[in-house]
GROMACS .gro file of C-alpha atoms in nm:
model
  290
    1UNK     CA    1  -0.869   2.011   0.159
    2UNK     CA    2  -0.636   1.954   0.454
    3UNK     CA    3  -0.343   1.721   0.381
    4UNK     CA    4  -0.133   1.526   0.629
    5UNK     CA    5   0.150   1.278   0.583
    6UNK     CA    6   0.247   0.964   0.771
    7UNK     CA    7   0.604   0.833   0.760
    8UNK     CA    8   0.724   0.530   0.953
    9UNK     CA    9   1.093   0.476   1.020
   10UNK     CA   10   1.326   0.230   1.186
   11UNK     CA   11   1.564   0.519   1.257
   12UNK     CA   12   1.835   0.378   1.032
   13UNK     CA   13   1.804   0.623   0.739
   14UNK     CA   14   1.831   0.970   0.895
   15UNK     CA   15   1.965   1.146   0.586
   16UNK     CA   16   1.701   0.998   0.356
   17UNK     CA   17   1.429   1.080   0.610
   18UNK     CA   18   1.541   1.443   0.629
   19UNK     CA   19   1.543   1.469   0.248
   20UNK     CA   20   1.189   1.329   0.232
   21UNK     CA   21   1.063   1.569   0.498
   22UNK     CA   22   1.224   1.860   0.314
   23UNK     CA   23   1.043   1.756  -0.006
   24UNK     CA   24   0.712   1.749   0.183
   25UNK     CA   25   0.779   2.093   0.331
   26UNK     CA   26   0.831   2.232  -0.020
   27UNK     CA   27   0.485   2.130  -0.141
   28UNK     CA   28   0.275   2.402  -0.298
   29UNK     CA   29  -0.036   2.530  -0.124
   30UNK     CA   30  -0.124   2.495   0.242
   31UNK     CA   31   0.128   2.330   0.471
   32UNK     CA   32   0.126   1.950   0.488
   33UNK     CA   33   0.133   1.841   0.852
   34UNK     CA   34   0.364   1.543   0.907
   35UNK     CA   35   0.378   1.268   1.168
   36UNK     CA   36   0.687   1.044   1.183
   37UNK     CA   37   0.641   0.714   1.366
   38UNK     CA   38   0.947   0.544   1.511
   39UNK     CA   39   0.852   0.179   1.469
   40UNK     CA   40   1.029   0.027   1.768
   41UNK     CA   41   1.314   0.276   1.745
   42UNK     CA   42   1.391   0.639   1.830
   43UNK     CA   43   1.307   0.895   1.563
   44UNK     CA   44   1.614   1.077   1.422
   45UNK     CA   45   1.626   1.456   1.437
   46UNK     CA   46   1.344   1.606   1.232
   47UNK     CA   47   1.264   1.965   1.131
   48UNK     CA   48   1.066   2.188   1.364
   49UNK     CA   49   0.692   2.137   1.332
   50UNK     CA   50   0.714   1.768   1.245
   51UNK     CA   51   0.537   1.558   1.508
   52UNK     CA   52   0.687   1.228   1.621
   53UNK     CA   53   0.560   0.913   1.789
   54UNK     CA   54   0.804   0.653   1.922
   55UNK     CA   55   0.671   0.299   1.967
   56UNK     CA   56   0.836   0.064   2.219
   57UNK     CA   57   0.824  -0.224   1.968
   58UNK     CA   58   0.807  -0.276   1.594
   59UNK     CA   59   0.439  -0.315   1.502
   60UNK     CA   60   0.513  -0.385   1.137
   61UNK     CA   61   0.429  -0.163   0.843
   62UNK     CA   62   0.048  -0.163   0.878
   63UNK     CA   63   0.061  -0.131   1.257
   64UNK     CA   64   0.303   0.161   1.241
   65UNK     CA   65   0.098   0.338   0.975
   66UNK     CA   66  -0.221   0.288   1.173
   67UNK     CA   67  -0.058   0.464   1.468
   68UNK     CA   68   0.028   0.749   1.232
   69UNK     CA   69  -0.332   0.765   1.113
   70UNK     CA   70  -0.465   0.795   1.468
   71UNK     CA   71  -0.220   1.079   1.536
   72UNK     CA   72  -0.448   1.281   1.307
   73UNK     CA   73  -0.755   1.203   1.516
   74UNK     CA   74  -0.984   0.895   1.506
   75UNK     CA   75  -0.941   0.745   1.159
   76UNK     CA   76  -0.728   1.043   1.059
   77UNK     CA   77  -1.033   1.269   1.039
   78UNK     CA   78  -0.849   1.585   1.148
   79UNK     CA   79  -0.739   1.604   0.783
   80UNK     CA   80  -0.911   1.523   0.453
   81UNK     CA   81  -0.620   1.345   0.283
   82UNK     CA   82  -0.330   1.142   0.420
   83UNK     CA   83  -0.010   1.078   0.227
   84UNK     CA   84   0.180   0.760   0.315
   85UNK     CA   85   0.546   0.789   0.219
   86UNK     CA   86   0.848   0.558   0.258
   87UNK     CA   87   1.121   0.713   0.471
   88UNK     CA   88   1.381   0.658   0.196
   89UNK     CA   89   1.161   0.815  -0.071
   90UNK     CA   90   1.151   1.171  -0.202
   91UNK     CA   91   0.867   1.364  -0.362
   92UNK     CA   92   0.994   1.452  -0.708
   93UNK     CA   93   0.773   1.758  -0.759
   94UNK     CA   94   0.640   2.039  -0.545
   95UNK     CA   95   0.282   2.010  -0.674
   96UNK     CA   96   0.203   1.653  -0.560
   97UNK     CA   97  -0.008   1.755  -0.261
   98UNK     CA   98  -0.194   2.011  -0.472
   99UNK     CA   99  -0.259   1.751  -0.745
  100UNK     CA  100  -0.404   1.525  -0.476
  101UNK     CA  101  -0.635   1.800  -0.356
  102UNK     CA  102  -0.753   1.863  -0.712
  103UNK     CA  103  -0.805   1.493  -0.787
  104UNK     CA  104  -1.010   1.421  -0.476
  105UNK     CA  105  -1.212   1.741  -0.512
  106UNK     CA  106  -1.294   1.664  -0.876
  107UNK     CA  107  -1.398   1.301  -0.822
  108UNK     CA  108  -1.615   1.227  -0.516
  109UNK     CA  109  -1.584   0.851  -0.579
  110UNK     CA  110  -1.204   0.858  -0.569
  111UNK     CA  111  -1.077   0.709  -0.244
  112UNK     CA  112  -0.710   0.626  -0.300
  113UNK     CA  113  -0.433   0.747  -0.531
  114UNK     CA  114  -0.125   0.535  -0.602
  115UNK     CA  115   0.184   0.735  -0.700
  116UNK     CA  116   0.443   0.631  -0.957
  117UNK     CA  117   0.771   0.516  -0.801
  118UNK     CA  118   1.082   0.602  -1.001
  119UNK     CA  119   1.452   0.542  -0.944
  120UNK     CA  120   1.614   0.878  -0.861
  121UNK     CA  121   1.915   0.811  -1.087
  122UNK     CA  122   1.760   0.644  -1.391
  123UNK     CA  123   1.399   0.764  -1.369
  124UNK     CA  124   1.286   0.408  -1.441
  125UNK     CA  125   0.981   0.250  -1.278
  126UNK     CA  126   0.998  -0.119  -1.190
  127UNK     CA  127   0.719  -0.328  -1.338
  128UNK     CA  128   0.614  -0.445  -0.990
  129UNK     CA  129   0.550  -0.083  -0.894
  130UNK     CA  130   0.272  -0.041  -1.150
  131UNK     CA  131  -0.037  -0.175  -0.968
  132UNK     CA  132  -0.210  -0.345  -1.261
  133UNK     CA  133  -0.156  -0.652  -1.479
  134UNK     CA  134  -0.080  -0.447  -1.793
  135UNK     CA  135   0.226  -0.282  -1.644
  136UNK     CA  136   0.447  -0.233  -1.950
  137UNK     CA  137   0.373   0.141  -1.971
  138UNK     CA  138   0.427   0.306  -1.629
  139UNK     CA  139   0.350   0.647  -1.781
  140UNK     CA  140  -0.015   0.555  -1.840
  141UNK     CA  141  -0.248   0.662  -1.560
  142UNK     CA  142  -0.558   0.448  -1.501
  143UNK     CA  143  -0.811   0.311  -1.257
  144UNK     CA  144  -0.657   0.020  -1.065
  145UNK     CA  145  -0.751  -0.235  -0.800
  146UNK     CA  146  -0.468  -0.188  -0.550
  147UNK     CA  147  -0.198   0.065  -0.460
  148UNK     CA  148   0.161   0.103  -0.345
  149UNK     CA  149   0.198   0.118   0.032
  150UNK     CA  150   0.480   0.373   0.061
  151UNK     CA  151   0.369   0.612  -0.212
  152UNK     CA  152   0.001   0.694  -0.196
  153UNK     CA  153  -0.272   0.930  -0.084
  154UNK     CA  154  -0.592   0.819   0.091
  155UNK     CA  155  -0.910   1.016   0.148
  156UNK     CA  156  -0.962   0.983   0.523
  157UNK     CA  157  -1.335   0.921   0.476
  158UNK     CA  158  -1.230   0.583   0.335
  159UNK     CA  159  -1.045   0.496   0.656
  160UNK     CA  160  -1.338   0.614   0.867
  161UNK     CA  161  -1.574   0.396   0.664
  162UNK     CA  162  -1.380   0.072   0.613
  163UNK     CA  163  -1.110   0.088   0.880
  164UNK     CA  164  -0.733   0.107   0.856
  165UNK     CA  165  -0.467  -0.137   0.749
  166UNK     CA  166  -0.471  -0.491   0.896
  167UNK     CA  167  -0.226  -0.485   1.188
  168UNK     CA  168  -0.183  -0.862   1.191
  169UNK     CA  169  -0.031  -0.869   0.840
  170UNK     CA  170   0.288  -0.697   0.970
  171UNK     CA  171   0.438  -0.688   0.618
  172UNK     CA  172   0.303  -0.766   0.267
  173UNK     CA  173  -0.042  -0.739   0.104
  174UNK     CA  174  -0.185  -0.500   0.362
  175UNK     CA  175  -0.250  -0.245   0.085
  176UNK     CA  176  -0.454  -0.492  -0.121
  177UNK     CA  177  -0.661  -0.582   0.185
  178UNK     CA  178  -0.751  -0.213   0.233
  179UNK     CA  179  -0.800  -0.164  -0.142
  180UNK     CA  180  -1.049  -0.451  -0.169
  181UNK     CA  181  -1.246  -0.323   0.131
  182UNK     CA  182  -1.253   0.027  -0.017
  183UNK     CA  183  -1.367  -0.099  -0.357
  184UNK     CA  184  -1.636  -0.310  -0.189
  185UNK     CA  185  -1.762   0.008  -0.019
  186UNK     CA  186  -1.792   0.183  -0.355
  187UNK     CA  187  -1.466   0.381  -0.365
  188UNK     CA  188  -1.231   0.393  -0.663
  189UNK     CA  189  -0.849   0.383  -0.687
  190UNK     CA  190  -0.634   0.569  -0.939
  191UNK     CA  191  -0.274   0.514  -1.045
  192UNK     CA  192  -0.124   0.854  -1.135
  193UNK     CA  193   0.199   0.861  -1.332
  194UNK     CA  194   0.239   1.236  -1.276
  195UNK     CA  195   0.260   1.200  -0.898
  196UNK     CA  196   0.612   1.070  -0.847
  197UNK     CA  197   0.803   0.941  -0.547
  198UNK     CA  198   1.174   0.889  -0.608
  199UNK     CA  199   1.289   0.565  -0.446
  200UNK     CA  200   1.603   0.357  -0.504
  201UNK     CA  201   1.548   0.041  -0.707
  202UNK     CA  202   1.526  -0.255  -0.470
  203UNK     CA  203   1.409  -0.616  -0.462
  204UNK     CA  204   1.131  -0.707  -0.215
  205UNK     CA  205   1.310  -1.033  -0.136
  206UNK     CA  206   1.580  -0.831   0.046
  207UNK     CA  207   1.362  -0.870   0.357
  208UNK     CA  208   1.441  -1.194   0.543
  209UNK     CA  209   1.073  -1.262   0.610
  210UNK     CA  210   0.961  -1.191   0.253
  211UNK     CA  211   0.870  -1.539   0.127
  212UNK     CA  212   0.694  -1.650   0.447
  213UNK     CA  213   0.499  -1.327   0.491
  214UNK     CA  214   0.395  -1.305   0.125
  215UNK     CA  215   0.253  -1.658   0.133
  216UNK     CA  216   0.087  -1.632   0.476
  217UNK     CA  217  -0.071  -1.297   0.403
  218UNK     CA  218  -0.190  -1.411   0.061
  219UNK     CA  219  -0.392  -1.680   0.235
  220UNK     CA  220  -0.518  -1.433   0.494
  221UNK     CA  221  -0.614  -1.188   0.219
  222UNK     CA  222  -0.828  -1.452   0.050
  223UNK     CA  223  -0.980  -1.585   0.372
  224UNK     CA  224  -1.076  -1.234   0.487
  225UNK     CA  225  -1.210  -1.088   0.165
  226UNK     CA  226  -1.307  -1.331  -0.110
  227UNK     CA  227  -1.637  -1.515  -0.162
  228UNK     CA  228  -1.585  -1.878  -0.061
  229UNK     CA  229  -1.584  -2.023  -0.419
  230UNK     CA  230  -1.298  -1.791  -0.521
  231UNK     CA  231  -1.067  -1.867  -0.228
  232UNK     CA  232  -0.923  -2.195  -0.368
  233UNK     CA  233  -0.907  -2.050  -0.721
  234UNK     CA  234  -0.714  -1.742  -0.612
  235UNK     CA  235  -0.470  -1.937  -0.396
  236UNK     CA  236  -0.428  -2.211  -0.656
  237UNK     CA  237  -0.334  -1.955  -0.922
  238UNK     CA  238  -0.079  -1.793  -0.694
  239UNK     CA  239   0.073  -2.128  -0.598
  240UNK     CA  240   0.115  -2.208  -0.967
  241UNK     CA  241   0.271  -1.869  -1.038
  242UNK     CA  242   0.512  -1.914  -0.748
  243UNK     CA  243   0.625  -2.252  -0.879
  244UNK     CA  244   0.667  -2.117  -1.232
  245UNK     CA  245   0.901  -1.848  -1.100
  246UNK     CA  246   1.130  -2.130  -0.979
  247UNK     CA  247   1.243  -1.983  -0.644
  248UNK     CA  248   1.539  -2.133  -0.462
  249UNK     CA  249   1.491  -2.432  -0.233
  250UNK     CA  250   1.508  -2.229   0.090
  251UNK     CA  251   1.275  -1.966  -0.053
  252UNK     CA  252   1.021  -2.226  -0.160
  253UNK     CA  253   1.039  -2.394   0.181
  254UNK     CA  254   0.972  -2.060   0.350
  255UNK     CA  255   0.686  -1.992   0.109
  256UNK     CA  256   0.510  -2.321   0.180
  257UNK     CA  257   0.569  -2.271   0.552
  258UNK     CA  258   0.392  -1.935   0.529
  259UNK     CA  259   0.114  -2.088   0.318
  260UNK     CA  260   0.045  -2.347   0.590
  261UNK     CA  261   0.063  -2.079   0.857
  262UNK     CA  262  -0.198  -1.876   0.669
  263UNK     CA  263  -0.448  -2.160   0.698
  264UNK     CA  264  -0.369  -2.251   1.057
  265UNK     CA  265  -0.361  -1.907   1.220
  266UNK     CA  266  -0.631  -1.644   1.282
  267UNK     CA  267  -0.650  -1.378   1.011
  268UNK     CA  268  -0.894  -1.130   1.159
  269UNK     CA  269  -1.261  -1.081   1.070
  270UNK     CA  270  -1.398  -1.234   0.751
  271UNK     CA  271  -1.601  -0.990   0.539
  272UNK     CA  272  -1.633  -1.140   0.190
  273UNK     CA  273  -1.674  -0.883  -0.085
  274UNK     CA  274  -1.997  -0.861  -0.280
  275UNK     CA  275  -2.019  -1.034  -0.616
  276UNK     CA  276  -2.073  -0.697  -0.779
  277UNK     CA  277  -1.730  -0.599  -0.641
  278UNK     CA  278  -1.584  -0.911  -0.804
  279UNK     CA  279  -1.735  -0.790  -1.132
  280UNK     CA  280  -1.600  -0.439  -1.074
  281UNK     CA  281  -1.249  -0.578  -1.020
  282UNK     CA  282  -1.286  -0.783  -1.336
  283UNK     CA  283  -1.396  -0.480  -1.540
  284UNK     CA  284  -1.098  -0.287  -1.404
  285UNK     CA  285  -0.871  -0.555  -1.552
  286UNK     CA  286  -0.782  -0.761  -1.248
  287UNK     CA  287  -1.037  -1.024  -1.142
  288UNK     CA  288  -0.970  -1.137  -0.783
  289UNK     CA  289  -0.828  -1.472  -0.889
  290UNK     CA  290  -0.481  -1.332  -0.970
   0.00000   0.00000   0.00000
């Protein structure tokens, strides 16, 4: 199976980007073709053979990755598998691409693989990086209902069938939107603890737009994908969880501003998932109300 990789960059981490590209070049088996997308910025120097695309403006994470997908042909169909990797990450092992080939070849229903993210110094995996509710054991691989945006592999047939990431989200929850559409189309998602991307431990709230985008896109996610009766349940649960986490006053103000924006702005096409998909999500341990 042919494997490609998409990396988006703001051009501000040239050393980390070079280390990531070197780790991709060292993968076992056939060469992994790489496209680096400069998201509103020039692309730093990259090794020979790495293709680059420089965008005149920042299209956000999903928009930038979608440009990378199309660099591999319509829907990425010039390859069978696409890796999506953060530019400050590093593949910990040389067999990750080969493990992806084996996993997709062995399971025709498998559409997406979520890698384990580990701190390069401590080896620890943050709880938020395990894409399931029972996240206490990051070393346990399992079927899941979403995936990590900067450390994953996608079968390109999934993208051809259900479309790419939602451009309008810009940042936050775009992976879950794609995951729900893939699950609704009959594909499965695996979390694999043996496929590791080293990435420094960070807090998502480091981004200035975090609280607004998380709230707005949560509303958009529900409006686009959930059956109508579940929309208020899902959003009510997440409002309660947000309040229980006791964010700061400015953070809470930004969150509610984003929540209002999510209701008052267009979110793209609405394609509610089937009720059997709701049941599938529930059986996988994460009903779409949390």
